[in-house]
Short mmCIF file of C-alpha atoms in Angstrom, two decimals:
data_model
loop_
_atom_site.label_atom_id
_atom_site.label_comp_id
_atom_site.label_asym_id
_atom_site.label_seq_id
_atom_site.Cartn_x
_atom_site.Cartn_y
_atom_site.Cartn_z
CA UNK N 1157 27.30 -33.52 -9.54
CA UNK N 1158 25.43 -32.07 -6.54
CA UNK N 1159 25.91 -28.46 -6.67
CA UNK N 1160 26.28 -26.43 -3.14
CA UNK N 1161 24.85 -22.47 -3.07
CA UNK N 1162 25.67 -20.33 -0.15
CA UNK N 1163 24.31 -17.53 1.04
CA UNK N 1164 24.59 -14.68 0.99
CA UNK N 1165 27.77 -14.38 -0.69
CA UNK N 1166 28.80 -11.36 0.91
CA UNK N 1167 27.74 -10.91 5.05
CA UNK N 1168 28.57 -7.57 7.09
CA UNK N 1169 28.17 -7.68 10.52
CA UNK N 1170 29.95 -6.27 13.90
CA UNK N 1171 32.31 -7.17 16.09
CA UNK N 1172 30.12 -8.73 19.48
CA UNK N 1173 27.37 -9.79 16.85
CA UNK N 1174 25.84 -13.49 15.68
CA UNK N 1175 26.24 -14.42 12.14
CA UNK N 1176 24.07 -16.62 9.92
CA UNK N 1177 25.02 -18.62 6.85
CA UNK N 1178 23.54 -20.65 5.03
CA UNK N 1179 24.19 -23.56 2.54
CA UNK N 1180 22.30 -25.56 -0.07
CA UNK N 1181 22.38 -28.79 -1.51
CA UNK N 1182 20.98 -29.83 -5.09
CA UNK N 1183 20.40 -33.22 -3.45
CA UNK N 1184 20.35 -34.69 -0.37
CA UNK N 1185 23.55 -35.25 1.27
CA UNK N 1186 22.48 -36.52 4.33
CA UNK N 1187 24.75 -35.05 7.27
CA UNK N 1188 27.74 -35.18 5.12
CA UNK N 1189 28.74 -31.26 5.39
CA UNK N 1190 31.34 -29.78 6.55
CA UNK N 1191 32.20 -26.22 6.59
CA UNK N 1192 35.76 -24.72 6.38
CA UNK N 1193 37.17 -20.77 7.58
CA UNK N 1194 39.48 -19.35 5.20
CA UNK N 1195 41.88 -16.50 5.70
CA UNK N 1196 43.98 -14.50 2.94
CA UNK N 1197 46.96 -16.85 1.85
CA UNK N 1198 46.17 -19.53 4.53
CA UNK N 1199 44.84 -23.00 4.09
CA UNK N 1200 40.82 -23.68 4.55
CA UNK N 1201 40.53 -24.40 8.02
CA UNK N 1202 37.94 -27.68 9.48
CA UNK N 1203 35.56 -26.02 11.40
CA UNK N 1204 32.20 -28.29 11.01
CA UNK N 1205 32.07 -31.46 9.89
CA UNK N 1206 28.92 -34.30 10.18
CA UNK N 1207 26.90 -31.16 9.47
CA UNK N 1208 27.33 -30.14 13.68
CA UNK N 1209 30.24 -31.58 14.94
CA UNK N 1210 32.67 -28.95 16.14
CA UNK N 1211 36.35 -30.22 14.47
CA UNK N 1212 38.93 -30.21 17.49
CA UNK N 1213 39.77 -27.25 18.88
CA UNK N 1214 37.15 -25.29 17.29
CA UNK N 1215 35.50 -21.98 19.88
CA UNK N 1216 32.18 -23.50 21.19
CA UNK N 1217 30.21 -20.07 19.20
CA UNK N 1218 30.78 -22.29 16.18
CA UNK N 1219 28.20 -24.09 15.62
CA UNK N 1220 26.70 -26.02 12.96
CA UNK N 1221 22.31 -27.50 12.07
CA UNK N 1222 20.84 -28.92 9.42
CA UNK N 1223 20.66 -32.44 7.22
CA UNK N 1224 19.50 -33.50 3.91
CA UNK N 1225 19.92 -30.53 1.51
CA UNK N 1226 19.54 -27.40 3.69
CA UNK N 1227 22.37 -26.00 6.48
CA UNK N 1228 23.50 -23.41 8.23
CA UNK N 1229 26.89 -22.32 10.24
CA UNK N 1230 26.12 -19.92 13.06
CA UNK N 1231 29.08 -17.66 14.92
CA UNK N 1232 27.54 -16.66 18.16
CA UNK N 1233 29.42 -13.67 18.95
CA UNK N 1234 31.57 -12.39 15.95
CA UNK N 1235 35.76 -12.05 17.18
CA UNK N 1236 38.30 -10.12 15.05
CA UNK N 1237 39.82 -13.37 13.89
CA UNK N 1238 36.43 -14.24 12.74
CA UNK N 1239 36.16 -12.44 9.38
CA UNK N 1240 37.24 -14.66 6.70
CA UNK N 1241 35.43 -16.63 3.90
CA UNK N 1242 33.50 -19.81 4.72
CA UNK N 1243 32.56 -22.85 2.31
CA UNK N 1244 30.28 -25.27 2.84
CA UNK N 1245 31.49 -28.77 1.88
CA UNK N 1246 29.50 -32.06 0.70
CA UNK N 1247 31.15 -35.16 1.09
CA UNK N 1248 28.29 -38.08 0.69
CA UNK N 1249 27.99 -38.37 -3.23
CA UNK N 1250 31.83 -37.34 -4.65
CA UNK N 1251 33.15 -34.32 -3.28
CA UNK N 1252 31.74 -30.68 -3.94
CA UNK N 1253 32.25 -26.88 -2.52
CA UNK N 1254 30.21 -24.02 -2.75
CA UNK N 1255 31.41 -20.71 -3.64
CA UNK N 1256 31.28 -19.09 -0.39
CA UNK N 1257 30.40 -16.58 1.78
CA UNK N 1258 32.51 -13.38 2.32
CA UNK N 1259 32.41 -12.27 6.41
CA UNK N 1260 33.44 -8.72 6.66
CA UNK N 1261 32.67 -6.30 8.88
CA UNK F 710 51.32 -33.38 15.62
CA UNK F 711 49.65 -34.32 11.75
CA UNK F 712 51.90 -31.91 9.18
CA UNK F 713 51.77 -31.98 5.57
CA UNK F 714 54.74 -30.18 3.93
CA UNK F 715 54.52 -29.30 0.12
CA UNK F 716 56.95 -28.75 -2.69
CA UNK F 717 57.60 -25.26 -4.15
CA UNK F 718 55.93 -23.12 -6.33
CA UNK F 719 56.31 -24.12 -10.14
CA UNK F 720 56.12 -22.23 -12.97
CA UNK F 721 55.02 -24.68 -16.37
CA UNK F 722 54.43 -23.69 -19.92
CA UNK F 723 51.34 -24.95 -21.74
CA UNK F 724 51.13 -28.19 -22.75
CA UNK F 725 53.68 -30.18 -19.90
CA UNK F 726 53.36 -31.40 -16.82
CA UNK F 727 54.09 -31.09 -13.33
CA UNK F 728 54.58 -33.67 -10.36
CA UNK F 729 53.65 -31.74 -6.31
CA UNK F 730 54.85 -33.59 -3.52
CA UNK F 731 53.06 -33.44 -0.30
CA UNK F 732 55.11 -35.25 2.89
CA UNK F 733 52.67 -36.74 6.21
CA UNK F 734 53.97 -36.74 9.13
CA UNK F 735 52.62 -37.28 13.09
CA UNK F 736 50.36 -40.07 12.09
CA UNK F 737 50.40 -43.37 10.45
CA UNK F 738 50.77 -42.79 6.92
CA UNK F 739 48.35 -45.88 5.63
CA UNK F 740 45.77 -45.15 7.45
CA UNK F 741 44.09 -41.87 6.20
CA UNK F 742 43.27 -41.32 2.93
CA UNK F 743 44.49 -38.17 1.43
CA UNK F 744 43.09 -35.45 -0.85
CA UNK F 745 44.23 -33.32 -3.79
CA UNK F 746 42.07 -29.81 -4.00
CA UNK F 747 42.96 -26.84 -5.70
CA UNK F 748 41.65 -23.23 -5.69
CA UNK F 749 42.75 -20.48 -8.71
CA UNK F 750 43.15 -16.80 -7.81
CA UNK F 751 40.08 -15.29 -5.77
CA UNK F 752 38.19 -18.66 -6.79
CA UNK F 753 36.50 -21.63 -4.41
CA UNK F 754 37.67 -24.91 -3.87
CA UNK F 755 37.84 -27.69 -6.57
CA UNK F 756 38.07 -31.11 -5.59
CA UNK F 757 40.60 -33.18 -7.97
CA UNK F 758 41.44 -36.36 -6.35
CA UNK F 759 42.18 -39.31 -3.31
CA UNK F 760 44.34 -42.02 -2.53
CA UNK F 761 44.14 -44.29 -0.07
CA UNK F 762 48.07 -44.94 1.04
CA UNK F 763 47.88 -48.49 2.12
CA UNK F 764 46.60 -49.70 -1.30
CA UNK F 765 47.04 -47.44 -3.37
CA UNK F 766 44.06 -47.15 -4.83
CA UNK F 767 42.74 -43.82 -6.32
CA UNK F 768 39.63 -42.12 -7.42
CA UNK F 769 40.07 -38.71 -9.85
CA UNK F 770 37.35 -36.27 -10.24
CA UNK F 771 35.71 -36.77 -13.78
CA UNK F 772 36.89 -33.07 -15.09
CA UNK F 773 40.74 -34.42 -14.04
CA UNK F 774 40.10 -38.08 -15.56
CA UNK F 775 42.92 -38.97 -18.11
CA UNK F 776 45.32 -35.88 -16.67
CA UNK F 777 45.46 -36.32 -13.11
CA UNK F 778 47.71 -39.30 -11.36
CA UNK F 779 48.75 -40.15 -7.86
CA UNK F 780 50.76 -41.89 -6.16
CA UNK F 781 52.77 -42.81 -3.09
CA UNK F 782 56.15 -43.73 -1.84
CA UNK F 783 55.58 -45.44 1.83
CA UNK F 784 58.82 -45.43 3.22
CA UNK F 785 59.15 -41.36 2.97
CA UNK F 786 55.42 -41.06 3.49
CA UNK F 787 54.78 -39.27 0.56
CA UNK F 788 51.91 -38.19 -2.17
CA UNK F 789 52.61 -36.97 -5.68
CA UNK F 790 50.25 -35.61 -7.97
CA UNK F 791 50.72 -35.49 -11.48
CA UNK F 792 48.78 -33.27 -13.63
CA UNK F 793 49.82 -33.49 -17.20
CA UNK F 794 48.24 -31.30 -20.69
CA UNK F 795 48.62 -28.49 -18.58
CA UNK F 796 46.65 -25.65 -19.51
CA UNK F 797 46.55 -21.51 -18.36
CA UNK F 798 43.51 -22.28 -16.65
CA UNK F 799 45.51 -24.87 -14.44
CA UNK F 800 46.88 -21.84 -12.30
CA UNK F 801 46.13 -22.45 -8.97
CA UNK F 802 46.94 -23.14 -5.73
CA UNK F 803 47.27 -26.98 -4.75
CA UNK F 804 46.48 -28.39 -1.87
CA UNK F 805 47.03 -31.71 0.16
CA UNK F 806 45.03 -32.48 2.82
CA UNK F 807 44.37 -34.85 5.11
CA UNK F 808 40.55 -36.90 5.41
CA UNK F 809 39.23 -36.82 9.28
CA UNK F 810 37.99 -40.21 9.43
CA UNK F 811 40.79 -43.50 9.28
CA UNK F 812 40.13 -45.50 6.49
CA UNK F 813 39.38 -47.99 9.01
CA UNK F 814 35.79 -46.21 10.31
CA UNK F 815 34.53 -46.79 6.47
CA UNK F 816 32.72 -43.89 7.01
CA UNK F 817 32.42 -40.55 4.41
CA UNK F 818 35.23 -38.51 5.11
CA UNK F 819 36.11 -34.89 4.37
CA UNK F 820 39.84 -33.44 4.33
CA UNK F 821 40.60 -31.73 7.96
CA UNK F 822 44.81 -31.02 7.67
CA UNK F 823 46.06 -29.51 4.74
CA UNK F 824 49.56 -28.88 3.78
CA UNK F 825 50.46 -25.12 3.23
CA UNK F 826 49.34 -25.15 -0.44
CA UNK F 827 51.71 -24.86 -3.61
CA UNK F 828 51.41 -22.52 -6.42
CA UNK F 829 51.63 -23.67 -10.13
CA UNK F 830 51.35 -21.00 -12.81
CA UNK F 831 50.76 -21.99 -16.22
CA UNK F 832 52.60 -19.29 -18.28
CA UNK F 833 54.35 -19.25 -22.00
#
């Protein structure tokens, strides 16, 4: 099973500011990452998938980098609606999540 | 527009089983695959299983193997999952969702809709 750490697990930032987080692989999984935006009680949400491909309708200060085993999800400019908890998602060997990371302000 | 609609919340005592229903609509039901995930209380996201509708072939996650089951009924264009031996650490939320790719693009494929989620709790 390829197992996915994020980091960190918990990120506090402002309003107005750029967020960085970051995902691991065990193995490679080529560009086969997504990442999702969960809210309390809601459904994950698509935001990232092919490792940088914005999912449709998705604000352009989402963006996604990386390949093989090491990735990152960047928010430009941090909104309100913004703080939630992100996983990172592997879908090349099986299917695998990591644990998340926590955006609060 | 793509919708998934679960069933209700259930409430199971150890040892049974329960069958979720997850209804597509807005697309072409045979031509995505679709996903079973779950996620317990304050917990991450555990894959479980997919189907591909037109066939009806599955594949179950290895932990699941011998206590998970899918199917489909085409002309209402819906999934079931079945998860039998149920146990207390089986509370969760399940989801549905639907994979971005068609089936047709043969390409990897991760779940972008998702129906609204249904609670089981495993209680005695």
């Amino acid at each position: 099973e390829i197992v996915m750490t994020q980091s960190p697990a918990t990120l506090s930032v402002s309003p107005g500011e750029r967020a960085t987080l970051s995902c691991r692989a065990s193995q490679s999984v080529n560009s086969n990452l997504a990442w999702y935006q969960q809210k309390p009680g809601q459904a994950p949400r698509l935001l990232i998938y092919g490792a940088s491909t914005r999912a449709t309708n998705i604000p352009a200060r989402f963006s996604g980098s990386g390949s093989g085993t090491e990735f990152t999800l960047t928010i430009s400019s941090l909104q309100s609606e913004d703080f939630a908890i992100y996983y990172c998602h592997q879908y090349n060997t099986w299917y695998s999540f990591g644990q998340g990371t926590k955006l609060e302000i | 527009q793509v919708r998934l609609v679960q069933s209700g919340a259930e409430v199971m005592k150890p040892g049974a089983s329960v069958k979720l229903s997850c209804k597509a609509s807005g697309y072409t039901f045979t031509t995505y695959y679709i996903h079973w995930l779950r996620q317990a209380s304050g917990q991450g996201l555990e894959w479980m299983a997919i189907m591909n509708p037109s066939s009806g072939s599955t594949t179950y996650a290895q932990k699941f193997q011998g206590r998970v089951t899918m199917a489909r009924e085409t002309s209402t264009t819906t999934i079931y999952m079945e998860l039998s031996s149920l146990r207390y650490e089986d509370t969760a939320v399940y989801y549905c969702a639907r994979a971005h790719w068609a089936i047709a693009a043969a390409s990897p494929t991760t779940p972008e809709f998702w129906g609204q989620g249904t609670l089981v709790t495993v209680s005695s």
